[in-house]
mmCIF file of C-alpha atoms in Angstrom:
data_model
loop_
_atom_site.group_PDB
_atom_site.id
_atom_site.type_symbol
_atom_site.label_atom_id
_atom_site.label_comp_id
_atom_site.label_asym_id
_atom_site.label_seq_id
_atom_site.Cartn_x
_atom_site.Cartn_y
_atom_site.Cartn_z
ATOM 1 C CA MET A 1 30.005 379.022 138.335
ATOM 2 C CA GLN A 2 29.792 381.558 135.551
ATOM 3 C CA LEU A 3 26.861 381.221 132.965
ATOM 4 C CA ILE A 4 29.428 380.914 130.119
ATOM 5 C CA GLU A 5 30.673 377.585 131.993
ATOM 6 C CA ILE A 6 27.142 376.135 132.533
ATOM 7 C CA GLU A 7 26.266 376.728 128.997
ATOM 8 C CA ASN A 8 29.752 374.841 127.741
ATOM 9 C CA LEU A 9 28.729 372.195 130.061
ATOM 10 C CA ILE A 10 25.396 371.393 129.011
ATOM 11 C CA ASP A 11 25.966 371.643 125.367
ATOM 12 C CA ALA A 12 28.147 368.444 125.929
ATOM 13 C CA MET A 13 25.180 366.663 127.203
ATOM 14 C CA PRO A 14 22.971 364.467 124.894
ATOM 15 C CA LEU A 15 19.754 364.992 126.811
ATOM 16 C CA PRO A 16 17.706 368.081 126.585
ATOM 17 C CA VAL A 17 18.905 370.405 129.555
ATOM 18 C CA LEU A 18 17.542 373.764 130.817
ATOM 19 C CA VAL A 19 18.906 375.909 133.510
ATOM 20 C CA ILE A 20 16.617 378.176 135.594
ATOM 21 C CA GLY A 21 18.347 381.285 137.153
ATOM 22 C CA ALA A 22 17.829 382.709 140.610
ATOM 23 C CA ASP A 23 15.406 385.340 138.863
ATOM 24 C CA GLN A 24 13.144 382.085 137.631
ATOM 25 C CA MET A 25 13.990 382.769 134.064
ATOM 26 C CA ILE A 26 15.626 380.233 131.638
ATOM 27 C CA ALA A 27 19.218 381.198 131.886
ATOM 28 C CA ALA A 28 20.637 378.646 129.565
ATOM 29 C CA VAL A 29 19.483 375.699 127.128
ATOM 30 C CA ASN A 30 21.588 373.343 125.150
ATOM 31 C CA THR A 31 20.978 372.050 121.551
ATOM 32 C CA PRO A 32 18.657 369.252 122.400
ATOM 33 C CA GLY A 33 16.701 371.412 124.619
ATOM 34 C CA GLN A 34 16.203 374.010 121.937
ATOM 35 C CA THR A 35 14.945 371.207 119.696
ATOM 36 C CA LEU A 36 12.531 370.230 122.182
ATOM 37 C CA PHE A 37 11.168 373.576 123.336
ATOM 38 C CA GLY A 38 12.076 375.890 120.588
ATOM 39 C CA ASP A 39 14.930 378.334 119.946
ATOM 40 C CA HIS A 40 13.517 381.422 121.859
ATOM 41 C CA ILE A 41 13.187 380.524 125.392
ATOM 42 C CA LEU A 42 16.213 381.939 126.906
ATOM 43 C CA GLY A 43 15.194 384.930 129.169
ATOM 44 C CA ARG A 44 11.452 383.762 129.440
ATOM 45 C CA HIS A 45 9.966 382.653 132.840
ATOM 46 C CA TYR A 46 10.211 379.074 133.320
ATOM 47 C CA ILE A 47 6.326 378.663 133.904
ATOM 48 C CA THR A 48 5.691 380.190 130.397
ATOM 49 C CA VAL A 49 7.904 377.437 128.924
ATOM 50 C CA LEU A 50 7.016 374.435 130.937
ATOM 51 C CA ARG A 51 3.198 375.169 131.572
ATOM 52 C CA GLN A 52 2.461 371.658 133.151
ATOM 53 C CA PRO A 53 1.432 371.684 136.841
ATOM 54 C CA SER A 54 2.991 368.703 138.297
ATOM 55 C CA LEU A 55 6.288 369.568 136.893
ATOM 56 C CA LEU A 56 5.952 373.099 137.949
ATOM 57 C CA ASP A 57 5.171 371.917 141.445
ATOM 58 C CA THR A 58 8.283 369.625 141.474
ATOM 59 C CA ILE A 59 10.510 372.723 140.377
ATOM 60 C CA GLU A 60 8.867 374.869 143.268
ATOM 61 C CA THR A 61 9.640 372.062 145.799
ATOM 62 C CA VAL A 62 13.234 371.752 144.703
ATOM 63 C CA ALA A 63 13.686 375.223 144.944
ATOM 64 C CA GLN A 64 12.535 375.269 148.432
ATOM 65 C CA THR A 65 13.983 372.261 149.868
ATOM 66 C CA ARG A 66 17.379 372.275 147.460
ATOM 67 C CA LYS A 67 16.952 368.594 147.279
ATOM 68 C CA ALA A 68 16.982 366.894 143.697
ATOM 69 C CA MET A 69 13.412 365.463 142.776
ATOM 70 C CA GLN A 70 12.276 363.843 139.430
ATOM 71 C CA GLY A 71 9.063 364.815 137.629
ATOM 72 C CA ARG A 72 7.209 364.165 134.511
ATOM 73 C CA TYR A 73 6.851 366.292 131.248
ATOM 74 C CA LEU A 74 4.696 365.400 128.143
ATOM 75 C CA GLY A 75 6.140 366.750 124.981
ATOM 76 C CA GLN A 76 5.792 366.414 121.336
ATOM 77 C CA ASP A 77 8.283 366.038 118.480
ATOM 78 C CA GLY A 78 5.994 366.984 115.739
ATOM 79 C CA ARG A 79 4.770 363.552 114.804
ATOM 80 C CA ARG A 80 3.788 361.933 118.311
ATOM 81 C CA ASP A 81 3.643 362.661 122.042
ATOM 82 C CA LYS A 82 6.580 361.704 124.150
ATOM 83 C CA GLY A 83 7.047 361.149 127.682
ATOM 84 C CA PHE A 84 10.068 362.648 129.613
ATOM 85 C CA THR A 85 11.374 361.779 133.171
ATOM 86 C CA VAL A 86 12.777 365.377 134.239
ATOM 87 C CA HIS A 87 15.493 365.330 136.783
ATOM 88 C CA VAL A 88 15.439 368.423 138.789
ATOM 89 C CA ALA A 89 18.615 369.288 140.863
ATOM 90 C CA PRO A 90 19.790 372.424 142.550
ATOM 91 C CA ALA A 91 23.419 373.692 141.574
ATOM 92 C CA ARG A 92 24.278 376.755 143.643
ATOM 93 C CA ASP A 93 21.855 379.439 142.969
ATOM 94 C CA VAL A 94 20.583 377.915 139.825
ATOM 95 C CA LEU A 95 18.327 374.592 139.032
ATOM 96 C CA VAL A 96 19.133 372.232 136.617
ATOM 97 C CA LEU A 97 16.555 370.295 134.497
ATOM 98 C CA SER A 98 17.333 367.408 132.253
ATOM 99 C CA PHE A 99 14.934 365.572 130.158
ATOM 100 C CA GLN A 100 15.081 361.796 129.773
ATOM 101 C CA ASP A 101 12.910 360.451 126.709
ATOM 102 C CA ASN A 102 11.145 357.515 127.896
ATOM 103 C CA SER A 103 9.000 356.867 124.668
ATOM 104 C CA VAL A 104 10.858 353.912 123.630
ATOM 105 C CA THR A 105 10.218 352.095 127.018
ATOM 106 C CA GLU A 106 6.691 353.126 126.949
ATOM 107 C CA ASP A 107 6.185 351.772 123.712
ATOM 108 C CA ALA A 108 7.761 348.645 124.492
ATOM 109 C CA ASP A 109 5.476 348.180 127.647
ATOM 110 C CA GLN A 110 2.471 348.848 125.596
ATOM 111 C CA MET A 111 3.426 346.409 123.037
ATOM 112 C CA ARG A 112 3.807 343.705 125.629
ATOM 113 C CA ARG A 113 0.383 344.582 127.178
ATOM 114 C CA ASP A 114 -1.289 344.499 123.654
ATOM 115 C CA PHE A 115 0.563 341.126 122.756
ATOM 116 C CA VAL A 116 -0.851 339.561 125.996
ATOM 117 C CA ALA A 117 -4.321 340.956 125.414
ATOM 118 C CA ASN A 118 -4.205 339.755 121.672
ATOM 119 C CA VAL A 119 -2.994 336.416 122.816
ATOM 120 C CA SER A 120 -5.549 335.925 125.393
ATOM 121 C CA HIS A 121 -8.507 337.064 123.161
ATOM 122 C CA GLU A 122 -7.207 334.696 120.121
ATOM 123 C CA LEU A 123 -7.246 331.807 122.498
ATOM 124 C CA ARG A 124 -10.286 332.502 124.483
ATOM 125 C CA THR A 125 -12.621 332.184 121.516
ATOM 126 C CA PRO A 126 -11.562 328.449 120.574
ATOM 127 C CA LEU A 127 -11.447 327.386 124.401
ATOM 128 C CA THR A 128 -14.913 328.968 125.228
ATOM 129 C CA ALA A 129 -16.052 326.786 122.092
ATOM 130 C CA LEU A 130 -14.349 323.587 123.195
ATOM 131 C CA LEU A 131 -15.865 324.169 126.825
ATOM 132 C CA GLY A 132 -19.327 324.613 125.411
ATOM 133 C CA PHE A 133 -19.152 321.550 123.236
ATOM 134 C CA ILE A 134 -17.784 319.288 126.005
ATOM 135 C CA GLU A 135 -20.569 320.419 128.189
ATOM 136 C CA THR A 136 -23.192 319.737 125.709
ATOM 137 C CA LEU A 137 -21.679 316.180 125.001
ATOM 138 C CA ARG A 138 -21.824 315.439 128.584
ATOM 139 C CA GLY A 139 -25.445 316.334 128.854
ATOM 140 C CA ASN A 140 -28.154 316.554 126.028
ATOM 141 C CA ALA A 141 -26.033 315.148 123.329
ATOM 142 C CA ARG A 142 -24.661 312.244 125.095
ATOM 143 C CA ASN A 143 -26.605 309.888 123.288
ATOM 144 C CA ASP A 144 -26.926 311.405 120.102
ATOM 145 C CA PRO A 145 -24.363 310.108 117.817
ATOM 146 C CA LYS A 146 -25.051 312.750 114.910
ATOM 147 C CA ALA A 147 -24.462 315.595 117.136
ATOM 148 C CA THR A 148 -21.433 313.918 118.778
ATOM 149 C CA ASP A 149 -19.809 313.489 115.449
ATOM 150 C CA ARG A 150 -20.610 317.182 114.553
ATOM 151 C CA PHE A 151 -19.647 318.619 117.649
ATOM 152 C CA LEU A 152 -16.374 316.522 117.766
ATOM 153 C CA GLY A 153 -15.649 317.923 114.146
ATOM 154 C CA ILE A 154 -15.770 321.467 115.377
ATOM 155 C CA MET A 155 -13.732 320.691 118.594
ATOM 156 C CA GLU A 156 -11.032 319.402 116.212
ATOM 157 C CA SER A 157 -11.055 322.375 114.114
ATOM 158 C CA GLU A 158 -10.959 324.778 117.304
ATOM 159 C CA ALA A 159 -7.988 322.839 118.683
ATOM 160 C CA GLY A 160 -6.278 322.828 115.341
ATOM 161 C CA ARG A 161 -6.710 326.628 115.475
ATOM 162 C CA MET A 162 -5.221 326.989 119.036
ATOM 163 C CA THR A 163 -2.291 324.686 117.917
ATOM 164 C CA HIS A 164 -1.555 326.818 114.842
ATOM 165 C CA ILE A 165 -1.523 329.984 116.844
ATOM 166 C CA VAL A 166 0.860 328.535 119.460
ATOM 167 C CA ASP A 167 3.061 327.401 116.552
ATOM 168 C CA ASN A 168 3.140 330.676 115.032
ATOM 169 C CA LEU A 169 3.886 332.192 118.395
ATOM 170 C CA LEU A 170 6.754 329.997 118.854
ATOM 171 C CA SER A 171 7.850 330.515 115.375
ATOM 172 C CA LEU A 172 7.727 334.262 115.939
ATOM 173 C CA SER A 173 9.807 333.788 119.111
ATOM 174 C CA ARG A 174 12.552 331.806 117.597
ATOM 175 C CA VAL A 175 12.756 334.481 114.760
ATOM 176 C CA GLU A 176 12.811 337.443 117.022
ATOM 177 C CA ALA A 177 15.758 335.767 119.072
ATOM 178 C CA GLN A 178 17.823 335.302 115.839
ATOM 179 C CA GLU A 179 17.201 338.661 114.189
ATOM 180 C CA ARG A 180 20.526 340.133 114.926
ATOM 181 C CA ILE A 181 22.217 337.074 113.523
ATOM 182 C CA ARG A 182 22.881 337.210 109.872
ATOM 183 C CA PRO A 183 22.645 333.801 108.184
ATOM 184 C CA SER A 184 25.720 332.500 106.401
ATOM 185 C CA ASP A 185 24.511 329.582 104.774
ATOM 186 C CA LEU A 186 24.532 329.703 100.684
ATOM 187 C CA VAL A 187 21.231 328.782 99.255
ATOM 188 C CA VAL A 188 19.581 328.977 95.812
ATOM 189 C CA LEU A 189 16.408 330.869 95.990
ATOM 190 C CA SER A 190 14.838 329.567 93.045
ATOM 191 C CA ASP A 191 15.025 325.846 94.336
ATOM 192 C CA ILE A 192 13.478 327.131 97.742
ATOM 193 C CA VAL A 193 10.645 328.287 95.646
ATOM 194 C CA ASN A 194 10.204 325.413 93.555
ATOM 195 C CA ARG A 195 10.183 323.140 96.716
ATOM 196 C CA THR A 196 7.922 325.384 98.472
ATOM 197 C CA ILE A 197 5.210 325.289 95.561
ATOM 198 C CA ALA A 198 5.396 321.506 95.512
ATOM 199 C CA GLU A 199 4.717 321.320 99.296
ATOM 200 C CA LEU A 200 1.782 323.490 98.839
ATOM 201 C CA GLU A 201 0.445 321.573 95.844
ATOM 202 C CA PRO A 202 -2.639 320.251 97.958
ATOM 203 C CA LEU A 203 -3.720 323.870 99.100
ATOM 204 C CA ILE A 204 -3.118 325.082 95.268
ATOM 205 C CA THR A 205 -5.318 322.323 94.148
ATOM 206 C CA ALA A 206 -8.034 322.976 96.936
ATOM 207 C CA SER A 207 -7.806 326.707 96.048
ATOM 208 C CA GLY A 208 -8.739 326.443 92.158
ATOM 209 C CA CYS A 209 -6.036 328.781 91.590
ATOM 210 C CA ARG A 210 -3.392 328.443 89.006
ATOM 211 C CA VAL A 211 0.100 329.222 90.234
ATOM 212 C CA THR A 212 2.804 330.290 87.912
ATOM 213 C CA PHE A 213 6.631 330.666 88.472
ATOM 214 C CA ASN A 214 8.641 332.785 86.345
ATOM 215 C CA ASP A 215 12.611 332.666 87.278
ATOM 216 C CA SER A 216 15.078 334.544 85.627
ATOM 217 C CA SER A 217 17.632 334.461 88.625
ATOM 218 C CA ASP A 218 19.877 332.138 86.781
ATOM 219 C CA GLY A 219 20.271 329.938 89.819
ATOM 220 C CA GLN A 220 22.027 332.931 91.802
ATOM 221 C CA VAL A 221 22.997 331.736 95.368
ATOM 222 C CA ILE A 222 22.416 334.005 98.127
ATOM 223 C CA PRO A 223 23.462 333.852 102.157
ATOM 224 C CA ALA A 224 20.123 332.707 103.686
ATOM 225 C CA ASP A 225 18.449 330.428 106.060
ATOM 226 C CA ASP A 226 16.923 327.887 103.853
ATOM 227 C CA ALA A 227 13.806 326.847 106.276
ATOM 228 C CA GLN A 228 13.167 330.528 107.050
ATOM 229 C CA LEU A 229 13.104 331.505 103.473
ATOM 230 C CA ARG A 230 10.760 328.457 102.815
ATOM 231 C CA GLN A 231 8.497 329.946 105.698
ATOM 232 C CA VAL A 232 8.526 333.431 104.005
ATOM 233 C CA VAL A 233 7.549 332.179 100.486
ATOM 234 C CA GLY A 234 5.035 329.508 101.861
ATOM 235 C CA ASN A 235 3.382 332.091 103.928
ATOM 236 C CA LEU A 236 3.298 334.799 100.981
ATOM 237 C CA VAL A 237 1.828 332.060 98.569
ATOM 238 C CA GLU A 238 -0.718 330.712 101.137
ATOM 239 C CA ASN A 239 -1.967 334.433 101.633
ATOM 240 C CA ALA A 240 -2.476 334.806 98.115
ATOM 241 C CA LEU A 241 -4.331 331.579 97.606
ATOM 242 C CA LYS A 242 -6.428 332.345 100.745
ATOM 243 C CA TYR A 243 -7.298 335.956 100.180
ATOM 244 C CA GLY A 244 -6.876 336.209 96.428
ATOM 245 C CA ALA A 245 -8.245 333.009 95.099
ATOM 246 C CA GLN A 246 -11.296 334.929 93.175
ATOM 247 C CA GLY A 247 -8.637 335.897 90.947
ATOM 248 C CA GLU A 248 -8.232 332.440 89.938
ATOM 249 C CA ARG A 249 -4.347 332.777 89.628
ATOM 250 C CA VAL A 250 -1.170 333.675 91.578
ATOM 251 C CA ASP A 251 1.869 334.747 89.696
ATOM 252 C CA ILE A 252 5.477 334.317 91.350
ATOM 253 C CA THR A 253 8.218 336.040 89.824
ATOM 254 C CA LEU A 254 12.025 335.811 90.734
ATOM 255 C CA SER A 255 14.520 338.206 88.846
ATOM 256 C CA GLY A 256 17.993 339.626 89.307
ATOM 257 C CA PRO A 257 20.661 339.740 90.647
ATOM 258 C CA THR A 258 20.802 343.600 89.812
ATOM 259 C CA HIS A 259 21.572 346.504 91.893
ATOM 260 C CA GLU A 260 18.842 347.407 94.261
ATOM 261 C CA ALA A 261 18.633 350.961 95.591
ATOM 262 C CA ARG A 262 16.742 349.786 98.920
ATOM 263 C CA LEU A 263 19.654 347.702 99.833
ATOM 264 C CA ARG A 264 22.360 349.842 98.121
ATOM 265 C CA MET A 265 23.879 346.636 96.803
ATOM 266 C CA SER A 266 23.117 343.560 94.386
ATOM 267 C CA GLY A 267 19.961 341.958 95.185
ATOM 268 C CA LEU A 268 17.213 339.320 94.252
ATOM 269 C CA ARG A 269 13.660 340.489 94.033
ATOM 270 C CA LEU A 270 10.902 337.795 94.721
ATOM 271 C CA ARG A 271 7.310 339.048 93.741
ATOM 272 C CA VAL A 272 4.072 337.073 94.835
ATOM 273 C CA GLN A 273 1.095 338.650 93.054
ATOM 274 C CA ASP A 274 -2.618 337.617 93.337
ATOM 275 C CA TRP A 275 -5.424 339.332 91.343
ATOM 276 C CA GLY A 276 -8.032 339.158 93.857
ATOM 277 C CA GLU A 277 -10.113 342.087 95.483
ATOM 278 C CA GLY A 278 -7.000 343.774 96.842
ATOM 279 C CA ILE A 279 -6.339 345.776 100.165
ATOM 280 C CA ALA A 280 -7.433 349.160 101.105
ATOM 281 C CA ASP A 281 -4.426 351.785 101.449
ATOM 282 C CA HIS A 282 -4.965 352.382 105.142
ATOM 283 C CA HIS A 283 -4.335 348.905 106.027
ATOM 284 C CA ILE A 284 -0.965 348.438 104.239
ATOM 285 C CA ALA A 285 1.054 350.185 106.814
ATOM 286 C CA ARG A 286 -0.111 347.972 109.492
ATOM 287 C CA LEU A 287 -0.137 344.623 107.890
ATOM 288 C CA THR A 288 3.103 343.310 109.548
ATOM 289 C CA GLU A 289 1.748 344.079 113.067
ATOM 290 C CA ARG A 290 1.134 341.165 115.289
ATOM 291 C CA PHE A 291 -2.635 339.959 115.011
ATOM 292 C CA TYR A 292 -3.578 342.685 112.690
ATOM 293 C CA ARG A 293 -6.288 341.494 110.101
ATOM 294 C CA VAL A 294 -7.929 343.327 107.258
ATOM 295 C CA ASP A 295 -11.017 341.382 107.817
ATOM 296 C CA SER A 296 -10.929 339.742 110.961
ATOM 297 C CA HIS A 297 -14.250 337.343 110.548
ATOM 298 C CA ARG A 298 -12.850 336.269 107.321
ATOM 299 C CA SER A 299 -9.412 335.617 108.197
ATOM 300 C CA ARG A 300 -10.347 333.413 111.225
ATOM 301 C CA SER A 301 -12.899 331.464 108.984
ATOM 302 C CA ILE A 302 -10.120 330.448 106.869
ATOM 303 C CA GLY A 303 -7.545 329.729 109.604
ATOM 304 C CA GLY A 304 -5.558 332.961 109.671
ATOM 305 C CA THR A 305 -3.878 333.866 112.757
ATOM 306 C CA GLY A 306 -2.740 337.529 112.051
ATOM 307 C CA LEU A 307 0.945 336.347 112.904
ATOM 308 C CA GLY A 308 2.081 335.471 109.386
ATOM 309 C CA LEU A 309 3.414 338.434 108.105
ATOM 310 C CA ALA A 310 4.916 339.489 111.221
ATOM 311 C CA ILE A 311 6.998 336.452 111.148
ATOM 312 C CA VAL A 312 7.852 337.400 107.404
ATOM 313 C CA LYS A 313 8.830 340.867 108.470
ATOM 314 C CA HIS A 314 11.260 339.577 111.231
ATOM 315 C CA ILE A 315 12.726 336.911 108.842
ATOM 316 C CA ILE A 316 13.384 339.340 106.263
ATOM 317 C CA ASN A 317 14.895 341.698 108.760
ATOM 318 C CA ARG A 318 17.353 339.066 109.561
ATOM 319 C CA HIS A 319 18.305 338.877 106.190
ATOM 320 C CA ARG A 320 18.617 342.379 105.968
ATOM 321 C CA GLY A 321 16.286 342.630 103.130
ATOM 322 C CA ARG A 322 13.197 344.543 102.508
ATOM 323 C CA LEU A 323 9.514 343.817 102.173
ATOM 324 C CA VAL A 324 7.076 345.955 100.030
ATOM 325 C CA VAL A 325 3.201 345.549 99.769
ATOM 326 C CA GLU A 326 1.281 347.233 96.912
ATOM 327 C CA SER A 327 -2.356 346.821 96.452
ATOM 328 C CA LYS A 328 -5.270 348.281 94.273
ATOM 329 C CA ALA A 329 -8.765 347.577 95.007
ATOM 330 C CA GLN A 330 -10.247 344.632 92.719
ATOM 331 C CA LYS A 331 -6.807 344.421 91.130
ATOM 332 C CA GLY A 332 -5.014 342.398 93.403
ATOM 333 C CA THR A 333 -2.070 342.481 95.796
ATOM 334 C CA THR A 334 1.617 342.336 94.984
ATOM 335 C CA VAL A 335 4.096 341.515 97.860
ATOM 336 C CA THR A 336 7.721 341.809 97.008
ATOM 337 C CA VAL A 337 10.769 340.679 98.997
ATOM 338 C CA ILE A 338 14.348 342.101 98.128
ATOM 339 C CA LEU A 339 17.176 339.994 99.282
ATOM 340 C CA PRO A 340 20.962 340.736 99.263
ATOM 341 C CA ALA A 341 22.849 338.639 96.580
ATOM 342 C CA GLU A 342 26.133 339.158 98.380
#
């Protein structure tokens, strides 16, 4: 097979492909391969291009045995490291290397491992506390009514925390399962906000904050899931009350419909703003990660699970909307939800 035929064949392949000639030089490379290795690798010895001992050993073995094998290559796209499975196969007097990017699969596996580790960690603490108090109640505190009442109160709190974590995990699972299905019911977003504020009245009173709602949406109807949007509004308002309570007020604003550049269509904009201590810039990008907390000790002490904003993100994704978080130290936090109005 002529070199020009090989070049035409590998240019039609979506994966990065290198061809090593009989002289051990790079004889051909397709466009994805040039993106991965650079534009000037033709004619260079393959060792100077690949440089990774395990892959070089695989290539030598295939050259000697003329049997296809798989190796591994660690590369970089300028922003992050990537892992590739490399299929090395003989073709007449040349070797053909194709590179399969495994980064997405590896990232998914890492997310699963992190998720299991986080869930285990979150449940271990209350379970350890419960087991300790049960042991105490069976021992020294068996006949101490005051200690019994105090320990039972703490046990109830820890059991409630575990229930809250499990409920949030189930909610997150349901939301993720529905994320590809766009809601079709028509709802009035201002009605959802008003109902959610009414449901949160006991929490608002206990926080000592004043909650205001400014609505200029004129009763606009949008395609949405009523229960899920109530969950979004409730979560954002609860966060503002819990973490921004020292600002003594939470302002909710609903505006639109107007053209939203982020959506490329008409949309409504819901803003929940507190006037508390704010969030440092380096935390903002990670706020929607599962179990991520800005202040772990404080979050746990007020009942936070680190799952609320992850649920919000998936719900907004299902609605094809956008979530924007802005914050300044000592000037509060503003969370904006942009939802399609069409």
